[in-house]
Coordinates of C-alpha atoms in Angstrom, one line a residue:
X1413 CA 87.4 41.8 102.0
X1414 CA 86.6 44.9 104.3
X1415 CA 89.5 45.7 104.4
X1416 CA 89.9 46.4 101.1
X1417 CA 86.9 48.5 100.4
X1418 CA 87.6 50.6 103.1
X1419 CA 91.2 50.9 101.6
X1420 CA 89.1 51.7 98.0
X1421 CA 87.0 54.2 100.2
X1422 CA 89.5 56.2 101.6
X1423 CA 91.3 56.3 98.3
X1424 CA 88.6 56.9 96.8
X1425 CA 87.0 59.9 99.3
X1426 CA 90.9 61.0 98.7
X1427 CA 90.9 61.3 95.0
X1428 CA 87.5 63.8 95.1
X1429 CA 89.2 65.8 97.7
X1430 CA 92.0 65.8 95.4
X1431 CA 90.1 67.1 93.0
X1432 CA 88.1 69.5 94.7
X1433 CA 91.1 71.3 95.6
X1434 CA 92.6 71.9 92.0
X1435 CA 89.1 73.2 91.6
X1436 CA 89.2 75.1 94.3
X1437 CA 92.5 76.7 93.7
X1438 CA 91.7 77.4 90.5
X1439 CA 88.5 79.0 90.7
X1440 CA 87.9 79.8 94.2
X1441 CA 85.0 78.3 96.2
X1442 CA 82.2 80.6 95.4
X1443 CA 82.6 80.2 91.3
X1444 CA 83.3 76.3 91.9
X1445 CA 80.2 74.0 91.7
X1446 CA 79.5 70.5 92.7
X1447 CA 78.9 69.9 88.8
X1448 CA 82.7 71.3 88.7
X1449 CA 84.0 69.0 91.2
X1450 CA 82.1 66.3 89.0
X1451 CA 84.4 66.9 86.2
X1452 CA 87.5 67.4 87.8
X1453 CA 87.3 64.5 89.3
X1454 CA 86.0 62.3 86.3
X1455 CA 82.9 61.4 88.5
X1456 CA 79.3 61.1 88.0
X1457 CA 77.3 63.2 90.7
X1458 CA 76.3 59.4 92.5
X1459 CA 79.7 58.7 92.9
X1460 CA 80.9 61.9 94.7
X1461 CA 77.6 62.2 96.7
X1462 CA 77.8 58.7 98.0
X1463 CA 81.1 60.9 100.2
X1464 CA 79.7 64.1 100.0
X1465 CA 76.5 65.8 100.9
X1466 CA 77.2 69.0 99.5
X1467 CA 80.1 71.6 98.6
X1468 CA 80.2 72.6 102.3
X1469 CA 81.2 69.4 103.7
X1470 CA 83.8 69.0 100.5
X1471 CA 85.1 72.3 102.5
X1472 CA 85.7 71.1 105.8
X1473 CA 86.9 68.1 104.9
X1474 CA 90.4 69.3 102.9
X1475 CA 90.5 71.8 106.0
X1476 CA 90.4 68.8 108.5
X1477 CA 92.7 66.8 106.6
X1478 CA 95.0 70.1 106.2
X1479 CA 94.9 70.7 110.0
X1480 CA 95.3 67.3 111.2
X1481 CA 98.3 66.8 108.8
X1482 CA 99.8 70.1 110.3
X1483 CA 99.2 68.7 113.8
X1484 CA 100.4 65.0 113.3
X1485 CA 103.7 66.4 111.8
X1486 CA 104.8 68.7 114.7
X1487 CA 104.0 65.6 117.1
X1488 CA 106.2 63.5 114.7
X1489 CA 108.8 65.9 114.3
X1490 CA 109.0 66.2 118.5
X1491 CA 108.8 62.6 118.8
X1492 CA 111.4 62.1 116.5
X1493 CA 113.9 64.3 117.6
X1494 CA 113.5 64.4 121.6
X1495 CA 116.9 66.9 121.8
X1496 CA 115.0 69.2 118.9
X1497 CA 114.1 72.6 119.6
X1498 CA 110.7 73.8 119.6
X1499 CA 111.5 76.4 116.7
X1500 CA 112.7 73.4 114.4
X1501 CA 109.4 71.9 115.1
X1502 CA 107.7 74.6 113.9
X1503 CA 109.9 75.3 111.3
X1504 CA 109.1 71.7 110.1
X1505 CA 105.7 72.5 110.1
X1506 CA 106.4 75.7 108.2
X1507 CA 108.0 73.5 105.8
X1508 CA 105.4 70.8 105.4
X1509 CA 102.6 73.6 105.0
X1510 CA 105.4 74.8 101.8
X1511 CA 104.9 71.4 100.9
X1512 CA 101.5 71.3 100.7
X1513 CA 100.9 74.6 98.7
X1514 CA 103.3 73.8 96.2
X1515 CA 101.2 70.8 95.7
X1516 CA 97.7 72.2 95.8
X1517 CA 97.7 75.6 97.3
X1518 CA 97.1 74.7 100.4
X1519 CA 97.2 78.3 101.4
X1520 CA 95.0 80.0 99.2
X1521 CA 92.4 77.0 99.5
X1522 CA 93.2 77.8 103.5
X1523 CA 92.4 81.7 103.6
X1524 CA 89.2 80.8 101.3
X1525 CA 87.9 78.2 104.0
X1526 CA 88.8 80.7 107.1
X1527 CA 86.0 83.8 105.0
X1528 CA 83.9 80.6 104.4
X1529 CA 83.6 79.7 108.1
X1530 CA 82.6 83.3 109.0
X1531 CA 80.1 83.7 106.3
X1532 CA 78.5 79.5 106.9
X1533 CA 78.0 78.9 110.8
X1534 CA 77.8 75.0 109.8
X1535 CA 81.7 75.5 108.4
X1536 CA 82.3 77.4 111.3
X1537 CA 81.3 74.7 113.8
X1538 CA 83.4 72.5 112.0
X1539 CA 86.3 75.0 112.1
X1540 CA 86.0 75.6 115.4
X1541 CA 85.8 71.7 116.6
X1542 CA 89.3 71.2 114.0
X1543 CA 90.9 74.3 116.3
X1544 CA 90.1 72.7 119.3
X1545 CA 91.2 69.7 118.4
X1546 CA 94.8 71.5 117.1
X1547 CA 95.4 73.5 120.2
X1548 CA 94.7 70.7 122.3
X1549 CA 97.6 68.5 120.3
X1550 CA 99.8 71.5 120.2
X1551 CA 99.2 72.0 124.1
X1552 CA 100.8 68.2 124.3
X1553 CA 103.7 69.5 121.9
X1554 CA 104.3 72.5 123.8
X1555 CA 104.2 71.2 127.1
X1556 CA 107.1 68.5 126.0
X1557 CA 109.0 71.6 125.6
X1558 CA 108.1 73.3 128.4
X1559 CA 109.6 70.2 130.2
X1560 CA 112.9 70.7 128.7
X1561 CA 113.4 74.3 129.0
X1562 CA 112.8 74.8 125.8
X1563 CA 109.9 76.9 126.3
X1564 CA 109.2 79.1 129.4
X1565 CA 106.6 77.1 132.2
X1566 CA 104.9 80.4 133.2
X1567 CA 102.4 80.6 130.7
X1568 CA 99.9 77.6 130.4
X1569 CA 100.5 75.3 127.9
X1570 CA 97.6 75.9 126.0
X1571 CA 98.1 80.0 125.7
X1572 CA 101.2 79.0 123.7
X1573 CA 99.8 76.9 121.3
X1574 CA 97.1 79.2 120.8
X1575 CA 100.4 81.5 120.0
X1576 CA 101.7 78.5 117.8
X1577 CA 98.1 78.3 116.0
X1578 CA 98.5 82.3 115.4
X1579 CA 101.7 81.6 114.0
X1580 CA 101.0 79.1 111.7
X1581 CA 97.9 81.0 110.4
X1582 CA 99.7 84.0 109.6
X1583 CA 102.5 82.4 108.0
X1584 CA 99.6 80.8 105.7
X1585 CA 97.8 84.0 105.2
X1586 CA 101.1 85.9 103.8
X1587 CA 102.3 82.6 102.0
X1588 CA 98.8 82.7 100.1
X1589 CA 98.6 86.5 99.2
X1590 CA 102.5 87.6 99.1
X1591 CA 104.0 83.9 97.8
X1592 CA 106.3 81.7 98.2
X1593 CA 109.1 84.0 98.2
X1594 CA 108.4 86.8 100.2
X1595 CA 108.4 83.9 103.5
X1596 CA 111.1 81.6 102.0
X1597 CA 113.2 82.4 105.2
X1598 CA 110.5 81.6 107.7
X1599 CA 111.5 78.3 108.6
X1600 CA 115.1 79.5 109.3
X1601 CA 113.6 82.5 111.4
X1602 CA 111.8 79.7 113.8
X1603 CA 115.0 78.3 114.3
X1604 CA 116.9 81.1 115.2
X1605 CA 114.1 82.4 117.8
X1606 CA 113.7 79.0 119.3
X1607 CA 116.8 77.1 119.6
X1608 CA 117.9 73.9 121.0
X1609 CA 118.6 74.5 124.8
X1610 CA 122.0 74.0 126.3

């Protein structure tokens, strides 16, 4: 029986997140209210509240879960394919992010939380605990390269996935305000700069 209402939970915390990102997307953060997110999600107030304090942990949440997929899917990626290259790692996570946007604009809901964690030092915290948290599972990533020549050793491990981060941020800046097509060849472009050794 726990089991299942935690299964009904996260489903559940999932389906407002859901919604507050077609919100989101739609009408940006600022114009969005939590009696918005109410009715995109088909909720009474109790219902999303009992997840959700406020719009502002709504926020970090689809940025956590929009990091940490990001994250988990270059680990996968390298795990999978030990003989990969580090650019077709990133290129997958290029790809994923793609994904995601086509799904619910990841990247425009992204560039909205990056002004909100300047303007909101309590999103900021939060943004800045995620980070951490990426560039220290990137520095894992990166080092498995590092071991295989696929990346220079010199610099430290976590200086290039501060690099990756910067990629990956920018790449989600110019997919949200030039679109889709105008970084279309991106994931080919990792490839080519970092390819399999040997």
């Amino acid at each position: 029986m726990p089991r299942t209402s935690e299964r009904y939970r996260d489903a559940r915390r999932e389906y407002i997140l859901d919604a507050a990102r077609r919100a989101f997307a739609r009408n940006g953060f600022h114009a969005t209210s939590m009696h918005d997110l109410f009715a995109e999600a088909g909720l009474s107030s109790g219902a999303v509240y009992r997840y959700f304090a406020g719009k502002d942990e709504v926020v970090v949440a689809i940025v956590e879960d929009n990091i940490r997929q990001i994250g988990a899917m270059m680990r996968a990626v390298t795990e999978e394919r030990a003989d990969g290259s580090f650019g077709a790692a990133l290129a997958a996570a290029v790809e994923t992010i793609q994904a995601k946007h086509r799904e619910n604009g990841l990247a425009g809901i992204g560039v909205q939380a990056w002004t909100e964690a300047l303007r909101d030092p309590r999103i900021g915290a939060a943004f800045n605990e995620v980070l951490t948290g990426l560039r220290s599972e990137l520095a894992e990533v990166v080092a498995h390269y590092q071991r295989t020549n696929t990346l220079p050793a010199g610099p430290s491990a976590e200086s290039l996935a501060s690099v990756t981060i910067a990629i990956l941020v920018g790449y989600i800046q110019q997919l949200a305000l030039l679109g889709p097509d105008a970084v279309a060849d991106v994931p080919e472009a990792l490839r080519a700069l970092w390819p399999p050794s040997g």
